[in-house]
Coordinates of C-alpha atoms and ligand atoms in Angstrom, one line a residue:
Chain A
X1 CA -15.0 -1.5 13.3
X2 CA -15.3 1.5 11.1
X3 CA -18.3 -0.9 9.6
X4 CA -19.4 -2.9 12.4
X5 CA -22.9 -4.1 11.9
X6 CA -22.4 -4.8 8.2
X7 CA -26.0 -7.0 6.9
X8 CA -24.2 -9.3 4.8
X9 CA -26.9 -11.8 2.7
X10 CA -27.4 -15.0 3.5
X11 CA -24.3 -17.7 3.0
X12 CA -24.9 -20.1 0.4
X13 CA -23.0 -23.9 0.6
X14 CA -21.0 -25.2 -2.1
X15 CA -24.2 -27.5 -3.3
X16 CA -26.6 -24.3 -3.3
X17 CA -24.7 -22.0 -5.6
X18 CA -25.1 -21.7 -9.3
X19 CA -21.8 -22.8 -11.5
X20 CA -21.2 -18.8 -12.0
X21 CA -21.7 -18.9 -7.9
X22 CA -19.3 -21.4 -7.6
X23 CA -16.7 -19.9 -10.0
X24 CA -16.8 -16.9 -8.3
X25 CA -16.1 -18.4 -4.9
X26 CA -13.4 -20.4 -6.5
X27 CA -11.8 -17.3 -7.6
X28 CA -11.7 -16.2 -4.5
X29 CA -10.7 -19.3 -2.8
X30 CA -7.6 -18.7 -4.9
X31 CA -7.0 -15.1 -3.9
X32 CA -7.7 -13.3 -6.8
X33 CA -8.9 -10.0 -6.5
X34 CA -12.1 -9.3 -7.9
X35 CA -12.4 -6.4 -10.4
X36 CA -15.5 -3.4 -11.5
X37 CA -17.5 -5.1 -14.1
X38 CA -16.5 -8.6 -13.5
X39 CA -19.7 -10.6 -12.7
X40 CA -19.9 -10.9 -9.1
X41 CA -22.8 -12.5 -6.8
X42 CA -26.1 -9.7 -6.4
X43 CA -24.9 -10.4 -2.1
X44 CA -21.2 -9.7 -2.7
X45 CA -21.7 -6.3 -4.5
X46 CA -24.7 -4.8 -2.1
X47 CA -22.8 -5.9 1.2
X48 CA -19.5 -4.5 -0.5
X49 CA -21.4 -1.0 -0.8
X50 CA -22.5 -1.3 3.1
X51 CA -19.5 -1.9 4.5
X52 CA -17.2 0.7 2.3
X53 CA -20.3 3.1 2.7
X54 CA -20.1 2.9 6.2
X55 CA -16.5 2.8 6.0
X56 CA -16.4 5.7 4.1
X57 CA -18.8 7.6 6.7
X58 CA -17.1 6.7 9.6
X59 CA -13.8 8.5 7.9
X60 CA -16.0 11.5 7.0
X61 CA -18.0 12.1 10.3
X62 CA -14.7 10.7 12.4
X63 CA -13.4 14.2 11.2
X64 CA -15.6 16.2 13.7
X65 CA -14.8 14.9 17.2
X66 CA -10.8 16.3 16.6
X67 CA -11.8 19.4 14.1
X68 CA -13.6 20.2 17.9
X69 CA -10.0 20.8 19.1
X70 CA -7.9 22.2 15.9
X71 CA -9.0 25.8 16.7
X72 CA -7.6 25.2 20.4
X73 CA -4.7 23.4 20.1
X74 CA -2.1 24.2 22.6
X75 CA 0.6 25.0 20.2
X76 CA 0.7 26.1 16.9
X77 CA 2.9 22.9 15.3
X78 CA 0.2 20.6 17.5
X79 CA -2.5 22.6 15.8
X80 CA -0.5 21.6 12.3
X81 CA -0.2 18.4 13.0
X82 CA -4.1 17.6 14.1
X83 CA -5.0 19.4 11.1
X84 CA -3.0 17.3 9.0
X85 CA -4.4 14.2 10.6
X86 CA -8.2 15.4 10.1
X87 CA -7.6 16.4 6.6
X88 CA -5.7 12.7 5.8
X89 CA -8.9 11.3 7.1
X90 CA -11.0 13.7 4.8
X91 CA -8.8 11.6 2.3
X92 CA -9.6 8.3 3.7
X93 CA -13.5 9.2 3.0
X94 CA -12.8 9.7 -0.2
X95 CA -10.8 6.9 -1.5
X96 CA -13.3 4.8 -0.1
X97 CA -16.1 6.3 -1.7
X98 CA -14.6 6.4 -5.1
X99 CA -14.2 2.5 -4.0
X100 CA -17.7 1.9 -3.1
X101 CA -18.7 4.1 -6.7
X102 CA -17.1 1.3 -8.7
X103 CA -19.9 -1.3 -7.3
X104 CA -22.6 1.0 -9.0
X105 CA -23.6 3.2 -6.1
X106 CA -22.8 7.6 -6.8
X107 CA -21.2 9.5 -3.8
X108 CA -23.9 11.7 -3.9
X109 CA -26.4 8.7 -3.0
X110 CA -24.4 7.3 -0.4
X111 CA -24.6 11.0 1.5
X112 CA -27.9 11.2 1.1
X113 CA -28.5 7.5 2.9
X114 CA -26.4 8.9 5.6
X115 CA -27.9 11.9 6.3
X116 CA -31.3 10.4 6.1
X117 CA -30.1 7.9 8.7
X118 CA -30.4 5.5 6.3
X119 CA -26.7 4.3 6.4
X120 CA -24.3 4.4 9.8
X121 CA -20.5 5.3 10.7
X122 CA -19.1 4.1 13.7
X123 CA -20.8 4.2 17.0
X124 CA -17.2 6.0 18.2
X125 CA -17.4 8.9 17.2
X126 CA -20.9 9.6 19.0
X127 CA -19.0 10.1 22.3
X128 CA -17.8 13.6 22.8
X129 CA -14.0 14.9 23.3
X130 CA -13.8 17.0 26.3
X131 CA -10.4 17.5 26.6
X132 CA -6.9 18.2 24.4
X133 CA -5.9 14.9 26.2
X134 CA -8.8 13.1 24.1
X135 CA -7.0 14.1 20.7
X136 CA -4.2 12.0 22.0
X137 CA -6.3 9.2 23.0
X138 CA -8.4 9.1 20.1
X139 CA -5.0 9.1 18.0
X140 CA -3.4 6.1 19.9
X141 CA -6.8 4.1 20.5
X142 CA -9.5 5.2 17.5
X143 CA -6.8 5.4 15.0
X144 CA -5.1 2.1 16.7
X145 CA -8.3 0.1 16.8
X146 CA -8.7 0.8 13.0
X147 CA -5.1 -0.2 12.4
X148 CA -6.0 -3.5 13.4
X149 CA -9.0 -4.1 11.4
X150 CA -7.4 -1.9 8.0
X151 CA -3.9 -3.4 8.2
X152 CA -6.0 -7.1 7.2
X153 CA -8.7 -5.5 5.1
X154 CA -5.3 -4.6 2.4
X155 CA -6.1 -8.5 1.4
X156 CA -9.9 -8.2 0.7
X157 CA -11.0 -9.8 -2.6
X158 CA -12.0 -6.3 -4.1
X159 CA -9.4 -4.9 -5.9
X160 CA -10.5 -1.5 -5.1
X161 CA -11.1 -1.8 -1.7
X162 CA -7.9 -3.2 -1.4
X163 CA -5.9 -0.3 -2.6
X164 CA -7.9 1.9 -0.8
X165 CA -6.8 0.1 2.4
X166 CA -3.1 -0.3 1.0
X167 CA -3.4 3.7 0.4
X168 CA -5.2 4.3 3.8
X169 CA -3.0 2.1 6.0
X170 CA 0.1 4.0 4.8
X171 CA -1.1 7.4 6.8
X172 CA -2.8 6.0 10.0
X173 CA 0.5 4.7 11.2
X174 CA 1.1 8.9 11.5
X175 CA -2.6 9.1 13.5
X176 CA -1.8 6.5 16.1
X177 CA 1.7 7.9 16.9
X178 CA 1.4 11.3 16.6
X179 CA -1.6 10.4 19.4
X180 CA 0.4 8.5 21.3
X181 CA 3.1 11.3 21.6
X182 CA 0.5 13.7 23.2
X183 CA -0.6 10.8 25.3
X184 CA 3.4 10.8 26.9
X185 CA 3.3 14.0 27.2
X186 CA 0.2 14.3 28.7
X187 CA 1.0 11.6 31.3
X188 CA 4.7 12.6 31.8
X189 CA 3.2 16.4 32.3
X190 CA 2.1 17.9 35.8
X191 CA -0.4 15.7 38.2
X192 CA -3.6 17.9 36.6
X193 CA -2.0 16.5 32.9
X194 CA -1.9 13.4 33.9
X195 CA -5.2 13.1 35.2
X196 CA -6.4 14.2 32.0
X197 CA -4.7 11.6 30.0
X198 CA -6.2 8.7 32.5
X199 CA -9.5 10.6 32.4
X200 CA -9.6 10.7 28.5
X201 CA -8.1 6.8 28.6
X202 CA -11.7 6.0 31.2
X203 CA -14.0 7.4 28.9
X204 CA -12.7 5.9 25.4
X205 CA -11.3 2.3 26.1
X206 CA -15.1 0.7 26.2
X207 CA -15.7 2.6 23.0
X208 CA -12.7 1.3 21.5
X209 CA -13.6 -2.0 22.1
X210 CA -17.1 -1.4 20.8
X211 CA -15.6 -0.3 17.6
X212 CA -14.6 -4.2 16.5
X213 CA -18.4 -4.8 16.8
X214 CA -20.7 -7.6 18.5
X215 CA -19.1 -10.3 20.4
X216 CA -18.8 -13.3 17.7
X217 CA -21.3 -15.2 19.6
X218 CA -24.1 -12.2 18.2
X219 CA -22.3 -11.7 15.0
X220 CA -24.7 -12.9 12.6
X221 CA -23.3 -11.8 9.5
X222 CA -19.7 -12.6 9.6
X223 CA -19.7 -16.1 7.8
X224 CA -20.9 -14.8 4.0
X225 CA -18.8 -11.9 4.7
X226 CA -15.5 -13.8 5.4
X227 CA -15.5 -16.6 2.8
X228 CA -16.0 -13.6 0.5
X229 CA -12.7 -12.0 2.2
X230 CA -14.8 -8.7 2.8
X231 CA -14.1 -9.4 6.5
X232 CA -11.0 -11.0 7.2
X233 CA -11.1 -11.9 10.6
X234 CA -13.3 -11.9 13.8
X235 CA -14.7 -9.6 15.7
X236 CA -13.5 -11.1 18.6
X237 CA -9.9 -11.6 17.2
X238 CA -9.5 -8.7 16.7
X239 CA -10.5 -7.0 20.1
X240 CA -7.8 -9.8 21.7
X241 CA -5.3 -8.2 19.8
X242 CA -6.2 -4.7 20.4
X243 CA -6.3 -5.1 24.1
X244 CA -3.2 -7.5 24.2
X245 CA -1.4 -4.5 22.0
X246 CA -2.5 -2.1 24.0
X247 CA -2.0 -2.6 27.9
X248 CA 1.5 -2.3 27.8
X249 CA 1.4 0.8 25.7
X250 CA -1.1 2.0 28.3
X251 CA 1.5 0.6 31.2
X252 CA 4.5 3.1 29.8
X253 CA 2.5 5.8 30.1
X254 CA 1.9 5.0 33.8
X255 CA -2.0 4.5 33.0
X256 CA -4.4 2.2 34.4
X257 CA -6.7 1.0 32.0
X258 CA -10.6 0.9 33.7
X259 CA -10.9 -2.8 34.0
X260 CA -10.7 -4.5 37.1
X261 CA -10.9 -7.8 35.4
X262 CA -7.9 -6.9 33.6
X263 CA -5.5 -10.0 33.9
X264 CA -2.9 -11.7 31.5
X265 CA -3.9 -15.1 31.1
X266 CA -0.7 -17.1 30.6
X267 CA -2.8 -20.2 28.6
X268 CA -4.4 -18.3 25.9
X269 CA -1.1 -16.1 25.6
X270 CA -3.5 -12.8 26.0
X271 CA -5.3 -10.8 28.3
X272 CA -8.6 -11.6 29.6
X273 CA -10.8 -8.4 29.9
X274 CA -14.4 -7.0 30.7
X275 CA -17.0 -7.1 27.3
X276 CA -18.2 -3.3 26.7
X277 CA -21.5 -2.5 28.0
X278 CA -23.6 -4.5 24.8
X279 CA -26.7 -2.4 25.4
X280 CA -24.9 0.7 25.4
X281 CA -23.6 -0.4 21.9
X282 CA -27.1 -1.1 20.7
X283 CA -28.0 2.2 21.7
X284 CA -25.6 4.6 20.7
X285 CA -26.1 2.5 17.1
X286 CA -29.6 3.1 17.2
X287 CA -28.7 7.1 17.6
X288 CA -28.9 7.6 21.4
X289 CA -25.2 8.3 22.0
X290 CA -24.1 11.1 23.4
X291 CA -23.3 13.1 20.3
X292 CA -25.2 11.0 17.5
X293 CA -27.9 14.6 16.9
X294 CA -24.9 16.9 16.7
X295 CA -22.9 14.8 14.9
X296 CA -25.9 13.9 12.0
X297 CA -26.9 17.3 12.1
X298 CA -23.2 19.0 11.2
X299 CA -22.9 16.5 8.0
X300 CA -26.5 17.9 6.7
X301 CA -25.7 21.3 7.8
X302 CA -22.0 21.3 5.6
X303 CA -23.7 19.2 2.8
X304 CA -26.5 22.6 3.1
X305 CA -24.5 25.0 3.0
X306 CA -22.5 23.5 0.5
X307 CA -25.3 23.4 -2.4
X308 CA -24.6 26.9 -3.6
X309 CA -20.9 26.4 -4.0
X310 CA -21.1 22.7 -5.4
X311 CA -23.7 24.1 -8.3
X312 CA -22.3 27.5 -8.8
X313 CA -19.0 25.7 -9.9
X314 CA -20.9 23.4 -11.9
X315 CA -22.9 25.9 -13.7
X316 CA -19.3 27.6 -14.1
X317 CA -17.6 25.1 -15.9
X318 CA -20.5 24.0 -17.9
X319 CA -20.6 27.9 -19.3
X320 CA -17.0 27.4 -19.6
X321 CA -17.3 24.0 -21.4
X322 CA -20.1 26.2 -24.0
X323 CA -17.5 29.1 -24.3
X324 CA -15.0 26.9 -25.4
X325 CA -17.3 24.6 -28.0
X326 CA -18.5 28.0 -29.6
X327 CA -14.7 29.5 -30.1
X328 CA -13.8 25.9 -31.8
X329 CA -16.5 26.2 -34.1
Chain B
X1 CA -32.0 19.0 -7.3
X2 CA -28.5 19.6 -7.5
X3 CA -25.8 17.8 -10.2
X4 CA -23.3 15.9 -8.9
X5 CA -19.8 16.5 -9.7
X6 CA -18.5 14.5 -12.7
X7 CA -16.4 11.9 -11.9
X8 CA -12.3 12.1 -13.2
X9 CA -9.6 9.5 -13.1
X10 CA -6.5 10.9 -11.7
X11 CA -2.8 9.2 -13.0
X12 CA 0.4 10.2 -10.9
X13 CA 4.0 10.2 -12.4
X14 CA 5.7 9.6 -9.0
X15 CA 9.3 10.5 -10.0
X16 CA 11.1 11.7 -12.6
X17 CA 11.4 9.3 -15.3
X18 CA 8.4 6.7 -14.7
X19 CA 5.3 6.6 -16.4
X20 CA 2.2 7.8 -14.7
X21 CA -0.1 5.6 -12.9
X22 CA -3.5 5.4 -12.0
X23 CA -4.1 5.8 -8.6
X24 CA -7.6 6.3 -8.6
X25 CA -11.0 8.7 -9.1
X26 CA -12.8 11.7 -7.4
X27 CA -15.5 14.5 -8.4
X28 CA -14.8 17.7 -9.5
X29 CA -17.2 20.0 -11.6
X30 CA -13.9 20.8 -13.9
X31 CA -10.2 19.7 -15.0
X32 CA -9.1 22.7 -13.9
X33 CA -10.6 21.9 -10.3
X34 CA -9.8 18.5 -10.4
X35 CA -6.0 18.5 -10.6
X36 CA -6.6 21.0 -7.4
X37 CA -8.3 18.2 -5.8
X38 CA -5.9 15.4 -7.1
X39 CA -3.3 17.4 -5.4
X40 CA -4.7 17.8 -2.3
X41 CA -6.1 14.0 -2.0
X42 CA -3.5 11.7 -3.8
X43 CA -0.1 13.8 -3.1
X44 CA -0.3 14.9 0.4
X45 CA 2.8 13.2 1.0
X46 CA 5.3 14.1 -2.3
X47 CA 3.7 11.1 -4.1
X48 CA 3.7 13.0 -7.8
X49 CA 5.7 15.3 -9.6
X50 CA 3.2 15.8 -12.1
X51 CA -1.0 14.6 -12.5
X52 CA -3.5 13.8 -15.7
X53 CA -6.9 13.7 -15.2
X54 CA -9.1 12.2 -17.3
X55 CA -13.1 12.2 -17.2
X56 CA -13.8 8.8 -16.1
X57 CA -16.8 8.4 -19.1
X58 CA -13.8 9.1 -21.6
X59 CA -12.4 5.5 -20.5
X60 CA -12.9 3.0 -22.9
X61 CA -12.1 -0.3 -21.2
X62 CA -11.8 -4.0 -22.5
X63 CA -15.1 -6.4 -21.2
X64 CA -13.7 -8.7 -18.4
X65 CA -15.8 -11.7 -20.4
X66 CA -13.7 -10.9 -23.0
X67 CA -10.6 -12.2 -21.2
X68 CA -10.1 -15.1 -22.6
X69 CA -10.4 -14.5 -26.5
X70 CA -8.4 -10.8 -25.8
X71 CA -5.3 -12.0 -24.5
X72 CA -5.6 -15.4 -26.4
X73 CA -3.1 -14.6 -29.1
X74 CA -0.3 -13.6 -26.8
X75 CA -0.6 -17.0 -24.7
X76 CA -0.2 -19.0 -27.7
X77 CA 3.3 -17.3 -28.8
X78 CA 5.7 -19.0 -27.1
X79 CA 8.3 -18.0 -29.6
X80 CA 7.8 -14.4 -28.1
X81 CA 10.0 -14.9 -25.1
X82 CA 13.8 -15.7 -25.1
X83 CA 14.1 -18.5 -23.5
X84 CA 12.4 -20.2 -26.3
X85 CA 15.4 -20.2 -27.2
X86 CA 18.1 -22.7 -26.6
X87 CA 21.6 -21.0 -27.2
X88 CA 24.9 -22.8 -26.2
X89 CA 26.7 -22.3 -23.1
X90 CA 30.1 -21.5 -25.4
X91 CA 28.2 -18.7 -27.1
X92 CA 28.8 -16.2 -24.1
X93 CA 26.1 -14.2 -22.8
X94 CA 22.7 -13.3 -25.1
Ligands
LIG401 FE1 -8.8 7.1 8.5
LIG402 FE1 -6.8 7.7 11.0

């Protein structure tokens, strides 16, 4: 997902843990939420910072594939409305990083592990957006893929987390439909439209599926992760319903998803469908996607160019803070 | 090597009449710059009619391990709450 390869620590049974182990566990077990400051497992609190660090990332760096397209939006209310989607996720970043800062980790840290490659986002925004059709794709299917793994995330065991995502999932249900309304249009629109749209739906649907991560069958990590509710389902779940929420959205617009194994299977209640290309996966993780350089290399260049304005303020308000300590005296 | 931005906790009354809440934190180098940003990234959608921030070192909070002992008192006042009380049906409302 928007943390996909997330190294959780080892899991522990009930017989290994210390009591405080055991407590903690317990308290989760119940659904309690777990608060800043409370005592929590070493594991718990370094895998928490992962996964809302590259949670948190993912939000940040998902801004540039759409900012591509604000300055050439085909209307001026579209160009309104992408910009208000890009900035909400501008938000997103941040809640989550003031999330992760309660665990013990500063903002400014977490960017620096990310621009020295030391941290990841999502492998889905490495692939490019070629066309205005891809803002609605990326709306309906980016956005709609991380509906499906936020909307269950609002239960986590961190308190913080959790009313990040509560916060969060309030404003994507605005990405995914305001996507899905240039996708109608898009395929409604003249023949070249509409070979937009299905062009834009070829190129991201085995991305979208990437973004729920590793088949569970290579999911090493996802055991710790879910009996401490930091992950609350599969990966593999999760995909299922994606694809089984998807097709017919894809069928009323009249587009063919690019799967010729593509088949509702009546048993399991749910489409069966064609894995993503694994090693492509692995590769664009490793920073050989199509876009993983310019996308890096646009974080360092804002954070940069940034400096002088982040520390001229500073040094403003400390002066300020001195001005105003010298008149009280 | 640059100084990060402190870090400010930002409370939102959401409507008229109801106190304000904390809805969480961000950086800003001053108050002044921080309700800006507490605007921008906790009301884009009419949540507030009015913001406090508050430097987030300036919190003073109770210890979790104090739990127990803290709220100790108020668990063992039964007598606190009204229905404590038993008051006859005849008596009418109270
Ligand atoms: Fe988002
Ligand atoms: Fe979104």
């Amino acid at each position: 997902m928007y943390a996909q390869l997330v190294k959780s620590e080892g899991t522990k049974t009930r017989e290994e843990m210390t009591p405080e182990e055991l407590a903690f566990q317990e308290r989760i077990d119940r659904g309690e939420k777990i608060e800043p400051k409370e005592w929590m497992p070493e594991g718990y609190r370094k895998t928490l910072i992962r996964q809302i660090g590259q949670h948190a990332h993912s939000e940040i760096v998902g801004q540039l594939p759409e900012g591509n397209w604000i300055t050439r939006a085909p209307t001026l209310e579209r160009k309104a409305i992408l910009l208000a989607k890009v900035q909400d996720e501008a938000g997103h970043g941040l809640y989550l990083y003031s999330a992760a800062e309660t665990l013990g980790v500063s903002r400014d840290e977490l960017m620096e592990l990310l621009h020295a490659g030391k941290m990841k986002y999502s492998s889905i925004f490495n692939y490019p957006t070629l066309t205005w059709a891809d803002m609605g794709a990326v709306g309906w299917l980016v956005d709609g893929a991380a509906i499906m793994n936020q909307v269950p995330l609002q239960r986590t065991s961190y308190g913080p987390y959790s009313r990040a995502m509560i916060r969060i999932c309030k404003e994507e249900s605005f990405h995914q439909r305001q996507g899905y309304a240039i996708m109608m249009k898009m395929a409604q629109g003249t023949p070249a439209q509409k070979r937009m749209a299905q062009d834009a739906l070829n190129r991201l649907w085995y991305p979208a599926l990437m973004m729920f991560g590793p088949s569970d069958k290579d999911s090493v990590h996802s055991a710790q992760s879910m009996a401490w509710k930091i992950k609350m389902n599969t990966n593999d779940e999760l995909r299922q319903k994606f694809v089984d929420q998807t097709v017919p959205q894809a069928e009323y617009l009249g587009l063919t998803v690019p799967d010729p194994n593509l088949k509702w299977n009546e048993e399991k209640g749910g489409y069966d469908f064609s894995e993503p290309d694994w090693s492509e996966f692995y590769d664009v993780l490793a920073g050989n996607g199509p876009c993983n350089k310019d996308r890096l290399g646009a974080r360092v260049k804002a954070w940069e160019d940034g400096a002088w304005f982040r520390e001229g303020l500073m040094a403003h308000a400390e002066k300020a803070a001195a001005r105003r300590a010298q008149a009280a005296e | 090597m640059s100084k990060e931005w402190p870090l400010w906790e930002v409370f939102i009354r959401g409507q008229h009449g109801l106190n304000h809440r904390h809805v969480g934190s961000l950086h800003a180098p001053d108050a002044e710059m921080a309700i800006m940003n507490a605007r921008d990234v906790y009301t884009r959608r009419n949540e507030g009619v009015s913001i406090w921030v508050v430097p987030s070192a300036q919190i003073t909070a109770s210890s979790p391990s104090d739990k127990g002992p803290l709220f100790e008192p108020s668990n063992s006042k039964v007598y606190r709450h009204p229905t404590f009380f038993d008051i006859p049906e005849e008596v009418g409302h109270m």
